[in-house]
Amino acid sequence: MVCHDTTDTYKKTPTAAGMPDPAVDLVAVAKKVGKPTRKTCGDCHMSGGGGDGVKHADMSPQLYYPGRSCDVHMGGYDMQCHDCHKTQNHRIWGRSSSVAVAEGSRSCEDCHTASPHYGQQLLDYHLNKHTEHLLCTTCHAPLYSKCQPTKMLWDWSTAGDKERVVEKDKYGLELYDPRKGDFVWKESAKPEYAWTTGLTKRVLLGDPVNLEGETNLTEPVGYFNDPKSRIAPYKVMRGIQMADAQHGYLIVPHLFPRDKDDPTAYWKHFDWQKSFTAGMQAAGFPYSGEYTWVKTNMYWKLNHEIMPKENALSCAQCHDSLKDEKACLRCHQENKEVNFKELARKGTDFETMAAKGRDVVDLIGATDYIDFKKLGYKGDPIIHGGRFKTLPLGFVPVEEEQ
Ligand code: HEC
Ligand code: HEC
Ligand code: HEC
Ligand code: HEC
Ligand code: HEC
Ligand code: HEC
């Protein structure tokens, strides 16, 4: 009923592990079931991690009634979640970064094909070639959490200070909660980019973590020189969380008090030892009694908040080599009827977005959006060549003449 309620009265109680609130009139809800909406799916998915916009970067309650520039499918075309997440016998297609894929995958190409740029547009040839190396979202979702800030860092190690004066950031969000520790929030964030085959490597409960350095709890599997790998955008959520100092795995804390007599819950007693002992017992893992704080990263692939087509990244936002007068004329012949420089620069307009209050001032004028070197290239592929081949037409990549 949580998915099929149309009365907007169904709700769960936080302490009942998913069971409905006793106040809900289940018969009334059952008589009014209908198709899921962004709201019914969102009641769970928008607040994953214990609040709005915490874990999933590209999903927040803003998607209940989004503007076109917030999400072109759900805002511009009023698509519902299940228009993309096709469902057969309650098996919902679409794989998550955090849990193993169980019910099928979904891709942009399923609807748009791998050559979605058509017509007489001068850019179509190159755009369609790029889909061999880049996921669609790399160009079409150049920002995430555009409409509502998301949590970038969560430091559990500082929790427990009930005296601390809680400060707010520029978005008006609290930077500390004695129950949870310190946070960093960001709105309109630039993704981090990595190669992916679509598979994810995950650390499961009980797996070893790095007690000294960092551990990627989820991490895309992909390689520069694998033809099946492509570049994808991610939110990387950074954390400082508890680990068993002897067993070397993460600890499950017991946080939420079951009732007013709960003797071990952290959010009642603020005693980590009690909370860890109870949490690990419930999870079925030994706890040594000695804990430490470790650094963790989670890669969340970005799939939503697709911007309207005119806001995709421009050629020059990735290729520094195309920003000046030469632009396309590096390789093509002059054509008096075409303004090549303008064409190469037509894309995400950070200046207008910043003027409208989005937190993107530092991105205005960027021409190295995806940092080719970090991804394994020697530099801009137009100058230094692509992964597998140099360009046809006998074009030999040369070092940029200085
Ligand atoms: C009662 C809460 C709840 C509701 C309502 C809900 N989901 Fe989920 N969904 C979950 C949980 C929990 C997971 C697994 C954990 C995760 O990925 O965050 C999940 C996972 C998923 C996944 C990833 C599946 C995989 O195999 O990796 C998709 C896609 C998804 N849900 C879509 C939807 C859609 C579409 C709707 C509305 C029709 C919906 N969900 C409604 C709780 C819910
Ligand atoms: C325009 C198509 C589209 C719409 C509309 C859409 N999604 Fe997705 N979603 C995707 C794609 C594509 C993926 C990636 C799936 C994959 O890799 O198999 C995805 C992935 C997901 C995941 C797994 C990733 C994660 O962050 O855990 C969840 C959960 C999810 N969507 C929920 C929703 C919900 C809830 C809605 C409605 C509010 C929604 N989606 C609307 C296309 C869409
Ligand atoms: C269930 C099918 C479906 C899926 C999956 C899907 N789309 Fe779409 N998309 C549509 C439809 C329908 C439209 C609106 C009609 C059109 O332009 O073709 C659209 C429109 C668009 C547009 C043009 C928007 C504009 O400015 O008018 C872009 C860009 C786009 N999609 C990108 C993507 C990307 C990127 C993904 C993967 C994250 C994706 N789509 C997944 C169905 C889908
Ligand atoms: C290299 C960046 C890039 C990649 C990769 C890319 N696109 Fe685009 N896409 C653009 C740009 C730029 C436009 C606007 C084109 C124009 O104005 O001529 C666009 C336009 C579109 C449109 C509108 C089509 C039209 O002609 O009206 C759709 C739909 C679309 N893209 C979907 C996708 C899908 C699906 C993928 C992945 C298979 C994808 N794009 C990959 C940059 C890209
Ligand atoms: C999101 C960043 C991004 C955007 C936007 C982008 N490119 Fe690229 N481009 C790449 C990457 C990555 C490669 C290297 C592909 C490879 O390894 O072969 C590349 C390679 C190229 C190449 C040389 C290799 C080849 O296979 O032809 C040309 C030419 C090129 N891009 C032109 C363009 C043009 C024109 C546009 C605008 C329509 C554009 N690019 C937009 C990332 C981008
Ligand atoms: C680094 C060299 C390079 C740059 C820069 C470049 N292109 Fe190309 N372009 C090519 C190559 C190579 C082809 C493939 C020609 C062939 O196979 O016949 C091509 C093909 C095309 C085609 C298809 C031509 C046809 O006959 O089908 C168009 C249109 C085009 N480019 C437009 C552009 C535009 C517009 C820009 C700038 C935004 C640009 N190109 C930048 C190398 C480049």
XYZ file of C-alpha atoms and ligand atoms in Angstrom:
660
model
C 0.000 0.000 0.000
C 2.928 2.333 0.496
C 3.328 2.264 -3.308
C -0.354 2.172 -4.269
C -1.951 4.594 -1.807
C -3.723 7.504 -3.498
C -5.166 9.065 -0.335
C -1.823 10.387 0.957
C -2.697 9.084 4.436
C -0.583 5.908 4.525
C 2.528 6.239 6.665
C 4.994 4.179 8.656
C 6.229 4.643 12.216
C 10.021 4.980 12.475
C 10.284 2.467 15.320
C 8.184 -0.268 13.686
C 10.728 -1.398 11.064
C 8.471 -0.652 8.104
C 5.093 -1.575 9.587
C 2.240 0.917 9.072
C 1.412 3.538 11.667
C -1.481 2.196 13.814
C -3.420 5.401 13.069
C -3.708 4.559 9.339
C -7.192 3.426 8.207
C -5.981 0.474 6.135
C -9.430 -0.366 4.774
C -9.887 3.183 3.486
C -6.435 3.067 1.861
C -7.102 -0.374 0.347
C -10.327 0.897 -1.244
C -8.449 3.692 -3.002
C -5.374 1.956 -4.404
C -4.056 3.208 -7.742
C -0.883 3.499 -9.798
C 2.288 4.609 -8.008
C 3.377 8.220 -8.374
C 6.631 10.071 -7.846
C 5.340 10.791 -4.360
C 4.582 7.186 -3.356
C 7.951 5.907 -4.619
C 9.595 8.985 -3.199
C 8.252 8.532 0.309
C 10.972 5.909 0.719
C 13.576 6.886 -1.850
C 13.833 10.632 -1.345
C 14.902 10.311 2.275
C 17.304 7.356 2.060
C 19.958 7.774 4.763
C 17.645 9.337 7.317
C 16.560 12.600 5.707
C 15.808 14.469 2.493
C 18.643 14.444 -0.033
C 21.060 12.637 2.282
C 22.350 9.652 0.306
C 20.822 9.681 -3.183
C 22.189 12.849 -4.724
C 19.837 12.999 -7.673
C 16.584 12.298 -5.833
C 14.900 14.645 -3.381
C 11.302 15.711 -2.681
C 11.888 18.439 -5.294
C 11.066 15.699 -7.817
C 7.441 15.527 -6.649
C 6.694 18.683 -8.649
C 9.950 19.517 -10.433
C 10.577 22.323 -12.891
C 11.725 21.452 -16.407
C 15.329 22.454 -15.744
C 15.380 20.405 -12.533
C 14.527 17.150 -14.333
C 13.463 17.247 -17.962
C 11.635 13.882 -17.887
C 9.705 14.294 -14.641
C 9.359 18.085 -14.864
C 9.266 18.781 -18.608
C 7.263 15.694 -19.609
C 5.604 14.766 -16.282
C 6.960 11.204 -16.433
C 6.365 8.990 -13.396
C 9.032 6.740 -11.865
C 7.481 3.625 -13.397
C 7.557 5.116 -16.909
C 11.279 4.337 -16.772
C 11.379 1.741 -14.015
C 9.246 -0.790 -15.905
C 7.774 -3.368 -13.629
C 6.857 -6.980 -14.277
C 5.147 -8.871 -11.470
C 6.462 -6.308 -9.012
C 10.023 -6.706 -10.172
C 11.236 -3.150 -10.691
C 13.940 -2.635 -13.349
C 16.893 -0.427 -12.486
C 19.985 -1.239 -10.534
C 21.285 0.633 -7.570
C 24.853 1.435 -6.561
C 24.197 0.315 -3.034
C 22.532 -3.080 -3.434
C 23.178 -5.909 -5.889
C 21.016 -5.792 -9.004
C 18.135 -8.164 -8.566
C 15.359 -7.124 -10.886
C 16.882 -6.054 -14.204
C 18.696 -2.965 -15.410
C 17.544 0.189 -17.161
C 19.492 2.488 -19.412
C 18.919 5.679 -21.365
C 19.609 3.707 -24.567
C 16.601 1.422 -23.905
C 14.388 4.313 -24.993
C 16.698 6.656 -26.918
C 19.061 4.168 -28.700
C 22.832 4.664 -28.715
C 22.539 7.230 -31.546
C 19.946 9.597 -30.096
C 21.213 12.729 -31.847
C 19.528 12.979 -35.201
C 18.435 15.395 -37.845
C 20.557 17.943 -39.679
C 22.289 19.299 -36.590
C 25.977 19.967 -37.154
C 26.939 18.408 -33.835
C 25.094 15.092 -34.239
C 27.956 13.192 -35.862
C 30.379 13.849 -33.018
C 27.787 13.485 -30.251
C 26.755 10.034 -31.434
C 30.414 8.959 -31.648
C 30.958 10.040 -28.058
C 28.390 7.570 -26.729
C 31.033 4.829 -27.211
C 33.120 6.449 -24.489
C 30.706 8.423 -22.292
C 27.436 7.581 -20.586
C 24.648 9.924 -21.671
C 24.480 11.350 -18.159
C 28.075 12.592 -18.361
C 26.889 15.307 -20.771
C 23.207 15.515 -19.823
C 23.543 15.618 -16.021
C 26.498 17.990 -15.571
C 25.298 18.881 -12.052
C 23.512 17.006 -9.281
C 21.387 18.126 -6.371
C 20.467 21.151 -8.451
C 17.206 21.624 -6.693
C 18.032 20.771 -3.090
C 21.419 20.349 -1.331
C 22.746 16.869 -0.567
C 25.025 15.607 2.188
C 28.625 15.307 0.944
C 30.342 14.403 4.215
C 29.090 12.793 7.395
C 31.500 12.557 10.328
C 30.097 10.277 13.037
C 33.192 10.605 15.228
C 32.164 14.023 16.573
C 28.644 13.002 17.658
C 27.585 13.328 21.291
C 28.367 16.989 22.059
C 25.034 18.233 23.360
C 26.544 21.560 24.467
C 27.796 22.624 21.037
C 26.103 25.652 19.419
C 24.845 24.350 16.076
C 25.889 26.516 13.124
C 24.091 26.737 9.793
C 25.657 26.898 6.339
C 24.828 29.223 3.428
C 21.834 27.046 2.512
C 20.423 27.397 6.034
C 21.149 23.739 6.835
C 22.529 22.594 10.169
C 26.175 21.549 10.165
C 25.981 19.470 13.311
C 23.580 17.166 15.098
C 24.641 15.728 18.480
C 23.001 12.418 17.484
C 24.863 12.156 14.169
C 27.991 14.328 14.101
C 29.258 16.893 11.565
C 27.969 17.356 8.014
C 28.919 19.159 4.813
C 26.114 19.993 2.336
C 26.289 21.048 -1.322
C 23.752 22.268 -3.838
C 24.338 22.097 -7.646
C 27.463 19.997 -7.234
C 29.833 18.987 -9.994
C 30.025 15.166 -10.272
C 33.216 13.150 -9.977
C 33.904 10.962 -13.014
C 35.030 7.342 -13.309
C 35.091 4.519 -15.855
C 32.343 1.941 -15.492
C 31.160 -1.291 -17.087
C 27.903 -0.921 -15.150
C 29.110 -3.229 -12.388
C 29.788 -2.129 -8.815
C 32.241 -3.532 -6.289
C 30.724 -3.460 -2.830
C 31.973 -3.918 0.727
C 29.461 -6.019 2.652
C 29.008 -6.176 6.392
C 31.849 -8.248 7.840
C 34.242 -7.507 4.932
C 37.590 -5.988 5.933
C 37.996 -2.202 5.749
C 41.198 -0.167 5.740
C 41.781 0.930 9.337
C 44.507 3.432 8.388
C 43.503 4.828 4.982
C 40.201 5.025 3.104
C 37.755 2.333 1.983
C 35.402 2.568 -0.987
C 32.184 0.965 0.238
C 30.874 1.050 -3.313
C 33.121 1.553 -6.304
C 32.467 1.381 -10.054
C 34.241 -1.391 -11.940
C 35.715 0.024 -15.135
C 38.962 0.562 -17.041
C 40.433 3.142 -19.408
C 41.510 0.527 -21.957
C 38.366 -1.626 -21.874
C 36.122 -0.874 -24.888
C 33.025 -1.774 -22.846
C 33.819 0.781 -20.122
C 32.489 4.313 -20.357
C 32.872 7.495 -18.316
C 30.044 8.073 -15.827
C 29.192 10.817 -13.320
C 29.042 10.097 -9.575
C 28.307 11.692 -6.277
C 30.989 10.451 -3.899
C 29.650 10.535 -0.377
C 32.451 10.720 2.172
C 32.098 9.419 5.690
C 33.917 8.890 8.943
C 32.338 5.927 10.640
C 32.881 3.301 13.300
C 34.906 0.122 12.830
C 35.933 -2.704 15.105
C 39.630 -2.010 15.792
C 40.491 -5.686 16.197
C 38.201 -7.430 13.711
C 38.752 -4.730 11.096
C 35.164 -4.450 9.872
C 32.460 -1.787 10.141
C 30.231 -1.642 13.204
C 26.439 -1.482 13.150
C 25.418 0.917 15.925
C 22.086 0.694 17.724
C 20.744 4.244 17.389
C 16.984 4.550 17.550
C 15.423 3.791 20.983
C 12.857 0.995 20.712
C 10.854 2.537 23.570
C 11.421 4.807 26.555
C 13.126 2.049 28.553
C 15.630 1.067 25.836
C 18.906 0.576 27.803
C 21.441 0.785 24.938
C 20.262 3.108 22.111
C 22.813 5.837 21.298
C 20.182 8.495 20.684
C 19.043 8.035 24.289
C 22.226 7.365 26.290
C 24.977 8.757 24.020
C 27.190 5.815 24.974
C 28.936 4.275 21.949
C 30.074 1.106 23.748
C 26.515 0.159 24.726
C 25.233 1.044 21.268
C 27.932 -0.955 19.421
C 27.563 -4.029 21.647
C 23.785 -4.099 21.133
C 23.986 -3.271 17.409
C 26.545 -5.951 16.590
C 24.709 -8.526 18.622
C 21.544 -7.817 16.640
C 23.523 -7.951 13.374
C 25.102 -11.282 14.348
C 28.775 -10.230 14.283
C 31.289 -10.433 17.152
C 32.339 -7.078 18.633
C 35.804 -6.945 20.242
C 34.926 -4.030 22.500
C 37.553 -1.811 20.869
C 36.502 0.693 18.223
C 38.134 3.189 15.901
C 36.988 5.729 13.257
C 37.647 5.032 9.566
C 37.279 7.025 6.344
C 34.770 5.687 3.819
C 33.618 6.677 0.322
C 30.446 5.640 -1.474
C 30.093 6.120 -5.225
C 26.475 6.879 -6.161
C 25.883 6.802 -9.916
C 23.783 9.737 -11.114
C 20.758 8.778 -13.189
C 18.157 11.476 -12.644
C 17.963 15.278 -12.871
C 18.598 15.172 -16.626
C 18.717 18.760 -17.847
C 16.963 19.993 -21.013
C 18.926 19.245 -24.193
C 20.187 22.805 -24.634
C 21.894 22.547 -21.220
C 24.114 19.542 -22.011
C 27.849 20.157 -21.698
C 29.275 21.950 -24.724
C 32.255 20.722 -26.765
C 34.422 23.494 -25.301
C 33.425 22.746 -21.704
C 35.310 19.444 -22.027
C 37.806 20.228 -24.787
C 39.971 23.189 -23.901
C 41.305 22.936 -27.485
C 37.906 23.993 -28.907
C 37.383 27.137 -26.860
C 39.194 29.635 -29.076
C 38.698 30.996 -32.604
C 39.938 27.830 -34.320
C 37.324 25.609 -32.639
C 36.061 23.154 -35.296
C 38.400 24.715 -37.852
C 41.236 22.732 -36.301
C 39.977 19.910 -38.491
C 37.200 21.236 -40.716
C 37.128 23.788 -43.485
C 35.860 27.303 -42.997
C 32.184 27.800 -43.847
C 31.044 31.412 -43.848
C 27.475 30.409 -42.946
C 28.452 28.678 -39.693
C 29.752 30.304 -36.523
C 31.881 27.379 -35.334
C 33.135 29.104 -32.208
C 29.596 29.707 -31.007
C 28.601 26.140 -31.864
C 31.480 24.676 -29.846
C 30.492 26.761 -26.820
C 26.731 26.202 -26.865
C 25.929 24.239 -23.689
C 25.416 24.401 -19.937
C 25.006 28.061 -19.040
C 26.543 28.347 -15.576
C 26.445 32.127 -15.741
C 22.645 32.253 -15.991
C 22.294 29.519 -13.391
C 24.504 31.451 -10.964
C 22.473 34.605 -11.621
C 19.379 32.619 -10.649
C 20.969 31.712 -7.323
C 22.441 28.264 -8.019
C 25.756 27.569 -6.291
C 27.848 27.285 -9.484
C 29.937 30.460 -9.647
C 33.188 28.459 -9.610
C 32.143 26.544 -12.752
C 31.694 29.570 -15.026
C 34.167 29.385 -17.895
C 35.366 25.827 -17.102
C 36.934 24.054 -20.090
C 38.270 20.961 -18.302
C 34.999 19.668 -16.939
C 35.873 15.975 -16.765
C 39.653 16.211 -16.144
C 41.011 13.946 -18.907
C 44.294 13.276 -17.092
C 42.595 11.882 -14.015
C 40.683 9.468 -16.267
C 43.872 8.127 -17.867
C 44.302 10.345 -20.957
C 47.511 12.263 -21.568
C 45.374 15.380 -21.889
C 42.629 16.675 -24.199
C 42.020 13.743 -26.633
C 41.725 16.175 -29.558
C 45.386 17.030 -29.011
C 46.678 13.778 -27.554
C 44.425 11.146 -29.165
C 41.598 8.914 -27.922
C 41.853 5.649 -25.997
C 42.299 3.280 -28.933
C 42.908 5.223 -32.092
C 44.021 8.429 -33.602
C 41.529 10.244 -35.776
C 40.858 9.147 -39.371
C 41.861 11.424 -42.276
C 45.523 10.833 -41.450
C 45.189 13.217 -38.526
C 48.145 12.652 -36.233
C 47.847 14.015 -32.720
C 50.691 16.365 -31.875
C 51.691 18.243 -28.783
C 49.994 21.631 -28.711
C 52.435 24.156 -30.188
C 53.190 26.767 -27.546
C 8.673 0.963 1.357
C 9.782 1.697 0.848
C 9.966 1.712 -0.674
C 9.073 2.152 -1.621
C 7.680 2.721 -1.434
C 9.753 2.007 -2.908
N 11.021 1.496 -2.732
Fe 12.385 1.135 -4.180
N 13.693 0.354 -2.811
C 13.480 0.362 -1.434
C 14.659 -0.188 -0.779
C 14.843 -0.336 0.726
C 15.577 -0.534 -1.809
C 16.974 -1.153 -1.656
C 17.951 -0.190 -1.066
C 18.379 0.956 -1.907
O 18.839 0.792 -3.034
O 18.302 2.127 -1.425
C 14.936 -0.180 -3.069
C 15.512 -0.347 -4.305
C 15.005 0.170 -5.499
C 15.673 0.130 -6.767
C 17.019 -0.518 -7.037
C 16.787 -2.012 -7.196
C 18.022 -2.880 -7.400
O 17.801 -4.066 -7.713
O 19.170 -2.452 -7.249
C 14.844 0.764 -7.678
C 15.105 0.987 -9.144
C 13.641 1.185 -6.964
N 13.766 0.801 -5.642
C 12.585 1.865 -7.546
C 11.384 2.125 -6.896
C 10.195 2.643 -7.561
C 10.091 2.998 -9.024
C 9.230 2.772 -6.601
C 7.775 3.202 -6.789
C 7.007 2.337 -7.679
C 9.823 2.330 -5.345
N 11.103 1.936 -5.570
C 9.168 2.344 -4.120
C 12.361 0.826 -0.786
C 11.196 1.312 -1.380
C 13.786 9.097 -17.389
C 13.874 7.819 -16.747
C 13.799 7.707 -15.235
C 12.825 8.200 -14.389
C 11.607 9.040 -14.752
C 13.175 7.749 -13.068
N 14.338 7.000 -13.114
Fe 15.237 6.068 -11.551
N 16.764 5.479 -12.789
C 16.791 5.630 -14.158
C 17.955 4.968 -14.701
C 18.360 4.922 -16.172
C 18.638 4.380 -13.606
C 19.909 3.502 -13.657
C 19.440 2.068 -13.676
C 20.489 1.045 -14.013
O 21.686 1.362 -14.073
O 20.083 -0.122 -14.229
C 17.852 4.712 -12.417
C 18.177 4.309 -11.125
C 17.345 4.436 -10.020
C 17.602 3.890 -8.703
C 18.852 3.136 -8.300
C 19.989 4.103 -8.149
C 20.169 4.632 -6.781
O 20.465 5.836 -6.633
O 20.043 3.876 -5.801
C 16.542 4.219 -7.902
C 16.375 3.860 -6.451
C 15.603 4.964 -8.727
N 16.129 5.093 -10.003
C 14.398 5.444 -8.280
C 13.573 6.298 -9.013
C 12.397 6.961 -8.466
C 11.902 6.819 -7.048
C 11.860 7.702 -9.481
C 10.655 8.620 -9.440
C 10.733 9.707 -8.458
C 12.692 7.490 -10.666
N 13.720 6.651 -10.333
C 12.451 8.035 -11.920
C 15.864 6.315 -14.910
C 14.740 6.959 -14.427
C 11.229 5.206 -20.600
C 11.932 5.837 -21.692
C 13.038 6.831 -21.380
C 14.201 6.607 -20.689
C 14.661 5.333 -19.977
C 14.972 7.813 -20.811
N 14.289 8.746 -21.526
Fe 14.948 10.588 -22.090
N 13.155 11.006 -22.911
C 12.094 10.132 -23.006
C 10.961 10.811 -23.611
C 9.602 10.189 -23.909
C 11.387 12.142 -23.877
C 10.555 13.293 -24.478
C 10.355 13.132 -25.958
C 11.620 13.217 -26.707
O 12.310 14.247 -26.680
O 11.990 12.227 -27.376
C 12.771 12.219 -23.456
C 13.567 13.337 -23.603
C 14.943 13.396 -23.329
C 15.822 14.513 -23.627
C 15.430 15.784 -24.365
C 14.818 16.703 -23.396
C 14.412 18.058 -23.962
O 15.199 19.000 -23.822
O 13.311 18.163 -24.480
C 17.067 14.194 -23.164
C 18.320 15.041 -23.233
C 16.964 12.857 -22.603
N 15.665 12.405 -22.709
C 18.018 12.174 -22.031
C 17.895 10.952 -21.348
C 18.927 10.353 -20.556
C 20.320 10.931 -20.360
C 18.417 9.196 -20.040
C 19.081 8.209 -19.099
C 19.337 8.709 -17.754
C 17.065 9.060 -20.538
N 16.774 10.150 -21.319
C 16.230 7.979 -20.256
C 12.086 8.812 -22.616
C 13.093 8.193 -21.892
C 29.331 14.518 -25.581
C 28.149 14.933 -24.884
C 26.874 14.146 -25.091
C 26.682 12.785 -24.924
C 27.696 11.728 -24.522
C 25.293 12.544 -25.179
N 24.659 13.704 -25.507
Fe 22.689 13.936 -25.988
N 23.009 15.876 -26.510
C 24.189 16.560 -26.286
C 24.046 17.920 -26.782
C 25.121 18.994 -26.749
C 22.718 18.017 -27.303
C 22.060 19.231 -27.992
C 22.312 19.013 -29.467
C 22.000 20.170 -30.360
O 21.569 21.203 -29.903
O 22.236 19.990 -31.567
C 22.093 16.720 -27.092
C 20.774 16.404 -27.452
C 20.121 15.225 -27.046
C 18.714 14.938 -27.234
C 17.735 15.806 -27.983
C 17.771 15.300 -29.414
C 17.315 16.259 -30.430
O 17.956 16.222 -31.515
O 16.395 17.018 -30.189
C 18.467 13.719 -26.684
C 17.145 12.980 -26.644
C 19.727 13.222 -26.178
N 20.718 14.159 -26.418
C 19.891 12.013 -25.538
C 21.127 11.428 -25.289
C 21.312 10.050 -24.894
C 20.198 9.062 -24.635
C 22.645 9.840 -24.827
C 23.376 8.529 -24.526
C 23.086 7.430 -25.453
C 23.302 11.091 -25.123
N 22.353 12.018 -25.415
C 24.679 11.293 -25.082
C 25.337 16.051 -25.707
C 25.597 14.715 -25.465
C 31.861 15.313 -21.348
C 33.070 15.692 -22.043
C 33.047 15.791 -23.543
C 32.254 16.618 -24.304
C 31.124 17.529 -23.840
C 32.717 16.487 -25.653
N 33.730 15.587 -25.718
Fe 34.828 15.139 -27.359
N 35.807 13.703 -26.326
C 35.627 13.422 -24.994
C 36.400 12.236 -24.658
C 36.467 11.542 -23.298
C 37.047 11.842 -25.842
C 37.986 10.645 -26.029
C 37.271 9.436 -26.589
C 38.247 8.313 -26.845
O 38.877 7.833 -25.883
O 38.398 7.908 -28.005
C 36.687 12.818 -26.868
C 37.179 12.788 -28.159
C 36.858 13.722 -29.150
C 37.438 13.773 -30.470
C 38.546 12.903 -31.022
C 38.306 11.462 -31.003
C 37.292 10.884 -31.920
O 36.979 9.704 -31.683
O 36.808 11.504 -32.864
C 36.847 14.807 -31.142
C 37.091 15.267 -32.564
C 35.891 15.384 -30.238
N 35.921 14.715 -29.030
C 35.073 16.442 -30.560
C 34.034 16.889 -29.752
C 33.000 17.789 -30.177
C 32.915 18.415 -31.576
C 32.182 17.979 -29.129
C 30.884 18.771 -29.073
C 29.865 18.314 -29.995
C 32.699 17.193 -28.010
N 33.817 16.535 -28.435
C 32.158 17.158 -26.718
C 34.871 14.145 -24.100
C 33.954 15.117 -24.451
C 40.091 16.949 -34.016
C 39.449 17.071 -35.294
C 37.994 17.473 -35.304
C 37.397 18.517 -34.655
C 38.033 19.511 -33.692
C 36.025 18.547 -35.100
N 35.791 17.527 -35.983
Fe 34.062 17.147 -36.971
N 34.881 15.483 -37.797
C 36.187 15.081 -37.631
C 36.381 13.818 -38.312
C 37.686 13.038 -38.392
C 35.136 13.474 -38.879
C 34.784 12.233 -39.685
C 34.870 12.526 -41.120
C 34.615 11.281 -41.955
O 34.689 10.182 -41.419
O 34.321 11.478 -43.130
C 34.223 14.546 -38.547
C 32.890 14.605 -38.941
C 32.069 15.706 -38.752
C 30.756 15.859 -39.331
C 30.067 14.854 -40.234
C 30.484 15.104 -41.626
C 29.893 14.091 -42.599
O 30.237 14.197 -43.754
O 29.127 13.237 -42.172
C 30.272 17.076 -38.927
C 28.937 17.717 -39.306
C 31.278 17.656 -38.074
N 32.354 16.803 -37.988
C 31.149 18.880 -37.423
C 32.056 19.366 -36.499
C 31.831 20.555 -35.702
C 30.575 21.429 -35.784
C 32.929 20.699 -34.910
C 33.165 21.746 -33.837
C 32.126 21.909 -32.844
C 33.837 19.621 -35.232
N 33.270 18.837 -36.200
C 35.092 19.469 -34.659
C 37.183 15.740 -36.942
C 36.973 16.850 -36.135
